[in-house]
XYZ file of C-alpha atoms in Angstrom:
382
model
C 0.000 0.000 0.000
C 2.775 2.391 0.957
C 4.576 1.724 -2.306
C 1.431 2.422 -4.304
C 0.842 5.681 -2.438
C 4.447 6.733 -3.017
C 4.066 5.923 -6.701
C 0.887 7.973 -6.931
C 2.569 10.931 -5.248
C 5.569 10.604 -7.535
C 3.250 10.563 -10.540
C 1.453 13.654 -9.284
C 4.781 15.395 -8.742
C 5.850 14.441 -12.266
C 2.688 15.962 -13.700
C 3.279 19.130 -11.755
C 6.898 19.233 -12.863
C 5.704 19.221 -16.440
C 3.124 21.905 -15.760
C 3.603 25.465 -16.901
C 3.688 25.201 -20.685
C 5.574 27.723 -22.733
C 3.719 30.992 -22.861
C 1.925 30.526 -19.540
C 3.143 33.062 -17.001
C 1.808 31.354 -13.926
C 0.570 27.852 -13.061
C -2.153 27.223 -10.509
C -1.923 23.621 -9.288
C -5.180 22.092 -8.066
C -5.025 18.668 -6.390
C -8.302 16.886 -5.943
C -9.279 13.708 -4.126
C -12.352 11.951 -5.479
C -13.202 10.117 -8.655
C -12.103 11.086 -12.155
C -15.198 13.244 -12.558
C -13.726 15.592 -9.951
C -10.529 15.974 -11.968
C -12.513 16.449 -15.177
C -14.632 19.104 -13.500
C -11.509 21.147 -12.725
C -9.778 20.427 -16.023
C -12.705 20.886 -18.399
C -14.984 23.361 -16.649
C -13.479 25.421 -13.831
C -9.957 25.649 -15.229
C -10.828 27.145 -18.626
C -13.257 29.542 -16.993
C -10.610 30.756 -14.546
C -7.953 31.040 -17.247
C -10.298 33.183 -19.350
C -10.677 35.683 -16.515
C -6.973 35.459 -15.599
C -4.885 35.792 -18.772
C -1.457 34.236 -18.401
C -2.584 31.708 -15.780
C -2.708 27.974 -16.490
C -4.770 25.710 -14.219
C -3.396 22.179 -13.819
C -5.612 19.537 -12.190
C -4.088 16.503 -10.468
C -6.185 13.616 -9.152
C -4.997 11.764 -6.050
C -7.687 9.073 -6.051
C -11.169 8.421 -4.644
C -12.268 8.244 -1.040
C -10.328 9.139 2.080
C -7.249 7.553 0.499
C -7.086 10.357 -2.039
C -7.240 12.970 0.703
C -4.590 11.033 2.633
C -2.213 11.437 -0.306
C -2.748 15.193 -0.329
C -2.052 15.280 3.399
C 1.144 13.258 3.008
C 2.393 15.507 0.217
C 1.867 18.697 2.243
C 3.262 17.155 5.405
C 6.391 15.957 3.588
C 7.022 19.384 2.071
C 6.707 21.017 5.469
C 9.152 18.521 6.987
C 11.529 19.268 4.127
C 11.150 22.957 4.966
C 10.182 23.726 1.367
C 9.663 27.484 0.933
C 6.631 26.969 -1.307
C 4.488 23.854 -1.637
C 3.400 22.190 -4.872
C -0.360 22.434 -4.418
C -2.137 25.801 -4.524
C -5.694 24.510 -4.088
C -6.699 21.159 -2.597
C -10.076 19.431 -2.668
C -10.354 17.059 0.274
C -12.781 14.985 2.298
C -13.864 15.819 5.827
C -11.583 13.534 7.813
C -8.286 14.677 6.333
C -9.368 18.312 6.056
C -9.795 18.369 9.810
C -6.439 16.672 10.293
C -4.702 19.189 8.025
C -6.195 22.118 9.924
C -5.087 20.623 13.246
C -1.532 20.243 11.970
C -1.300 23.726 10.493
C -1.082 22.565 6.886
C -3.887 24.826 5.627
C -4.268 28.602 5.398
C -7.174 30.484 6.962
C -8.573 32.184 3.890
C -12.376 32.080 3.909
C -12.844 35.574 5.324
C -10.766 36.961 2.452
C -13.028 35.840 -0.383
C -16.401 37.344 -1.348
C -18.257 34.021 -1.180
C -17.004 33.235 2.303
C -20.150 34.582 3.930
C -22.502 32.572 1.689
C -22.042 29.309 3.591
C -24.578 28.358 6.239
C -24.180 24.705 7.158
C -22.389 23.383 10.204
C -19.927 21.491 8.025
C -18.273 24.773 7.104
C -17.302 25.170 10.759
C -16.883 21.658 12.099
C -15.593 18.631 10.238
C -16.254 15.380 12.118
C -15.267 17.049 15.366
C -12.428 19.219 14.052
C -12.876 22.992 13.994
C -12.329 24.091 10.388
C -14.126 27.447 10.333
C -12.277 29.865 8.062
C -10.036 27.163 6.562
C -12.471 25.466 4.181
C -15.244 26.209 1.730
C -17.647 23.344 0.967
C -17.502 22.464 -2.734
C -20.820 20.550 -2.565
C -22.885 18.462 -0.198
C -24.079 14.928 -0.751
C -27.254 14.321 1.229
C -29.331 11.306 2.227
C -33.111 11.419 2.414
C -36.103 9.090 2.263
C -37.243 8.269 -1.252
C -40.868 7.185 -1.543
C -43.456 6.179 -4.098
C -46.044 8.965 -4.016
C -48.708 6.621 -5.421
C -48.236 4.289 -2.454
C -47.467 6.899 0.238
C -49.888 9.809 0.152
C -48.596 11.465 3.344
C -44.907 10.732 3.901
C -43.527 10.748 7.456
C -42.176 14.096 8.581
C -40.090 12.733 11.449
C -38.362 9.528 12.509
C -41.183 9.054 15.027
C -43.759 9.312 12.221
C -41.738 6.761 10.261
C -41.864 4.259 13.132
C -45.658 4.583 13.203
C -45.878 4.287 9.409
C -43.804 1.108 9.333
C -46.004 -0.488 11.996
C -49.006 0.157 9.759
C -47.193 -0.814 6.554
C -44.917 -3.784 7.340
C -42.255 -4.702 4.773
C -42.895 -1.533 2.773
C -39.802 0.271 4.076
C -36.338 -0.897 3.032
C -32.765 0.057 3.853
C -29.394 -1.618 3.492
C -28.349 -1.916 7.131
C -24.776 -0.755 7.726
C -22.890 -3.138 5.423
C -24.556 -2.450 2.103
C -23.673 1.212 1.643
C -23.581 4.569 3.300
C -27.270 5.405 2.857
C -28.054 2.684 5.404
C -25.327 3.967 7.699
C -26.790 7.440 7.360
C -30.267 6.160 8.230
C -28.968 4.413 11.368
C -26.982 7.500 12.356
C -30.113 9.637 11.927
C -31.977 7.160 14.128
C -29.421 7.593 16.918
C -29.602 11.376 16.491
C -33.398 11.167 16.807
C -33.694 8.754 19.712
C -30.268 8.413 21.351
C -30.085 11.834 22.982
C -27.529 14.666 22.719
C -27.075 14.493 18.945
C -25.196 17.782 18.978
C -22.465 16.217 21.079
C -22.193 13.301 18.661
C -21.602 15.720 15.814
C -19.258 18.132 17.566
C -17.714 16.279 20.490
C -15.962 16.071 22.802
C -15.934 12.282 22.891
C -17.314 10.578 25.969
C -17.123 6.803 25.827
C -19.878 6.387 28.411
C -22.417 8.159 26.204
C -23.082 5.072 24.078
C -24.729 3.378 27.036
C -27.588 5.863 26.609
C -28.306 4.407 23.161
C -29.492 1.002 24.426
C -33.209 1.875 24.368
C -33.027 3.434 20.908
C -31.078 0.472 19.501
C -33.505 -2.014 21.045
C -36.303 -0.067 19.354
C -34.374 -0.158 16.066
C -34.087 -3.929 16.340
C -37.851 -4.110 16.796
C -38.322 -1.680 13.895
C -36.204 -3.920 11.659
C -38.671 -6.800 12.078
C -41.086 -4.900 9.865
C -38.637 -3.641 7.225
C -36.778 -5.142 4.265
C -32.962 -5.180 4.312
C -31.926 -4.267 0.775
C -28.643 -5.263 -0.924
C -27.300 -1.707 -1.135
C -27.956 1.879 -2.149
C -28.756 0.856 -5.716
C -30.710 -2.111 -4.374
C -33.007 0.216 -2.435
C -33.684 2.233 -5.595
C -34.204 -0.966 -7.600
C -36.783 -2.247 -5.127
C -38.539 1.120 -5.131
C -38.596 1.071 -8.913
C -40.131 -2.421 -8.972
C -42.734 -1.521 -6.355
C -41.385 -4.096 -3.892
C -41.035 -1.410 -1.224
C -42.656 2.012 -0.954
C -39.947 3.924 0.896
C -36.252 3.852 1.754
C -33.193 6.061 2.445
C -31.027 6.970 -0.577
C -28.375 9.444 -1.682
C -30.193 12.379 -3.264
C -27.765 12.834 -6.174
C -28.070 9.124 -7.079
C -31.864 9.423 -6.879
C -31.976 12.343 -9.314
C -29.415 10.792 -11.640
C -31.465 7.602 -11.838
C -34.620 9.596 -12.407
C -32.936 11.625 -15.181
C -31.820 8.353 -16.802
C -35.345 6.941 -16.684
C -34.477 4.285 -14.093
C -37.006 5.765 -11.653
C -40.500 6.949 -12.555
C -41.536 10.570 -11.909
C -43.891 9.556 -9.093
C -40.872 8.941 -6.836
C -40.361 11.760 -4.325
C -37.960 12.670 -1.509
C -38.458 13.642 2.121
C -35.818 14.832 4.578
C -37.279 13.848 7.932
C -36.675 15.591 11.260
C -34.549 15.908 13.235
C -32.382 15.214 10.209
C -30.253 12.813 8.221
C -26.525 12.999 7.501
C -24.738 14.101 4.394
C -21.145 14.964 3.654
C -19.270 17.712 1.811
C -15.962 17.945 0.049
C -13.897 21.026 0.791
C -11.828 23.547 -1.108
C -8.754 24.569 0.899
C -5.499 26.477 0.394
C -2.241 24.942 1.700
C -0.402 27.069 4.259
C 2.526 27.647 1.897
C 0.776 27.655 -1.455
C 2.993 29.320 -4.053
C -0.014 31.080 -5.582
C -2.145 31.755 -2.518
C -3.864 34.865 -3.894
C -4.785 33.121 -7.138
C -5.934 30.114 -5.132
C -8.351 32.309 -3.186
C -9.673 33.812 -6.418
C -10.105 30.336 -7.909
C -12.134 29.150 -4.910
C -14.189 32.347 -4.966
C -15.096 31.578 -8.580
C -15.812 27.922 -7.818
C -18.128 28.826 -4.929
C -19.911 31.693 -6.659
C -23.677 31.267 -7.033
C -23.318 31.134 -10.823
C -20.796 28.276 -10.801
C -22.503 26.438 -7.962
C -25.757 26.539 -9.933
C -24.359 25.491 -13.300
C -21.434 23.306 -12.264
C -22.585 21.633 -9.064
C -26.374 21.482 -9.280
C -27.032 21.107 -13.007
C -24.051 18.922 -13.885
C -23.945 16.594 -10.883
C -27.286 16.846 -9.062
C -25.303 17.652 -5.921
C -26.499 20.174 -3.381
C -24.406 23.346 -3.364
C -21.610 24.092 -0.941
C -23.025 27.555 -0.271
C -26.542 28.221 1.021
C -28.975 27.132 -1.683
C -31.020 30.329 -1.366
C -28.285 32.185 -3.262
C -28.795 29.927 -6.268
C -32.498 30.364 -6.903
C -32.023 33.397 -9.161
C -29.274 31.575 -11.056
C -31.279 28.464 -11.952
C -34.143 28.191 -14.395
C -37.416 27.138 -12.831
C -37.153 23.570 -14.093
C -33.695 23.050 -12.586
C -34.750 24.628 -9.292
C -37.913 22.542 -9.078
C -35.980 19.407 -9.927
C -33.576 19.698 -7.022
C -35.493 21.670 -4.416
C -39.170 20.885 -4.873
C -39.120 18.001 -2.380
C -36.274 19.160 -0.120
C -36.156 22.928 0.268
C -33.099 25.064 1.043
C -34.561 25.542 4.531
C -34.803 21.762 4.930
C -31.122 21.493 4.054
C -30.142 24.196 6.517
C -32.145 22.757 9.401
C -32.170 18.990 8.737
C -29.054 18.333 6.698
C -26.771 16.905 9.395
C -23.085 15.910 9.360
C -21.936 12.442 10.311
C -20.728 12.128 13.931
C -17.132 12.578 14.975
C -15.032 9.494 14.291
C -15.113 7.761 17.730
C -18.900 8.123 18.041
C -19.242 6.995 14.423
C -17.292 3.836 15.239
C -19.360 3.317 18.398
C -22.616 3.544 16.436
C -21.484 0.942 13.912
C -20.172 -1.362 16.623
C -23.319 -0.987 18.720
C -25.532 -1.719 15.698
C -23.649 -4.940 15.048
C -23.904 -6.055 18.675
C -27.398 -4.900 19.578
C -29.404 -4.672 16.354
C -27.980 -6.983 13.705
C -27.305 -10.025 15.906
């Protein structure tokens, strides 16, 4: 594993070494974790747009791989350059996941830049301030938010549950019509279970922000016993896609899904238009990716201008919402005037910007997250 990571970093360094073609005065190096679509988004969409408004600047996008592993590589690169006492670091902008963003802030690898850019005051969600227990306020701008919610067949469910408590009552009256994938079949099931603990376990705010108290999990016993009872009347699906498949076939009427996957499937005709979404109270988790500026970025000022462009309402509307069906990193209310009515209705008809602000929750800090998964295995799944 270490060899592969070193090879990936060497490859990224080689790309950067080749950057700065003849005629370009300045190179802005953007390193992004995530899948290839993240790299393509920088290379094909944001980069050309930024270069057009900044003559003489060339944007170079480097992918470090999907998942937390990709963010780990960014962290290792910055950490190594600091240890080497490099006067300027290779990356000017980084796009990272929550876990490593928090780690990089703790270790002083990122610059505090958000107050310097004009879009810095357009963010409203907690994830802009706290990342799985790490204080990141000022150091990050959310690029987008993925969000889980309940998908339901509006022909079969005329009045969807508004809260987790309503859902419990609905499942009692409609056994085997609700499905989710537990905690081993995908993150939508994990998100549903986490939302359950937020709803019934007590002190959800502490789970999301810390500090960690190992004894707190004992207070979850009643809620987990109730979840085990709840599971007797639900269907355990094979995964995120499996939940959508079963909804599509009418085998279940409701289940938790990732919103962007829901809308992508619907746009591709894999889900009929009578499928709707509901974000129930007190809320369900989602997760952002962050734009950040390394503490010794060679082009820090340009990096700030790049992130300001990338988090502008215009780009968030066209690039994030319309291209990917993701929710924006900034408060969605700033996008309404930038989207045509059809695009706005598509993404926000079922889940409003206010729903996102009040019921779009982060995942818990890492030790509570591990406790929830462990407790589910011991007290619900056995």
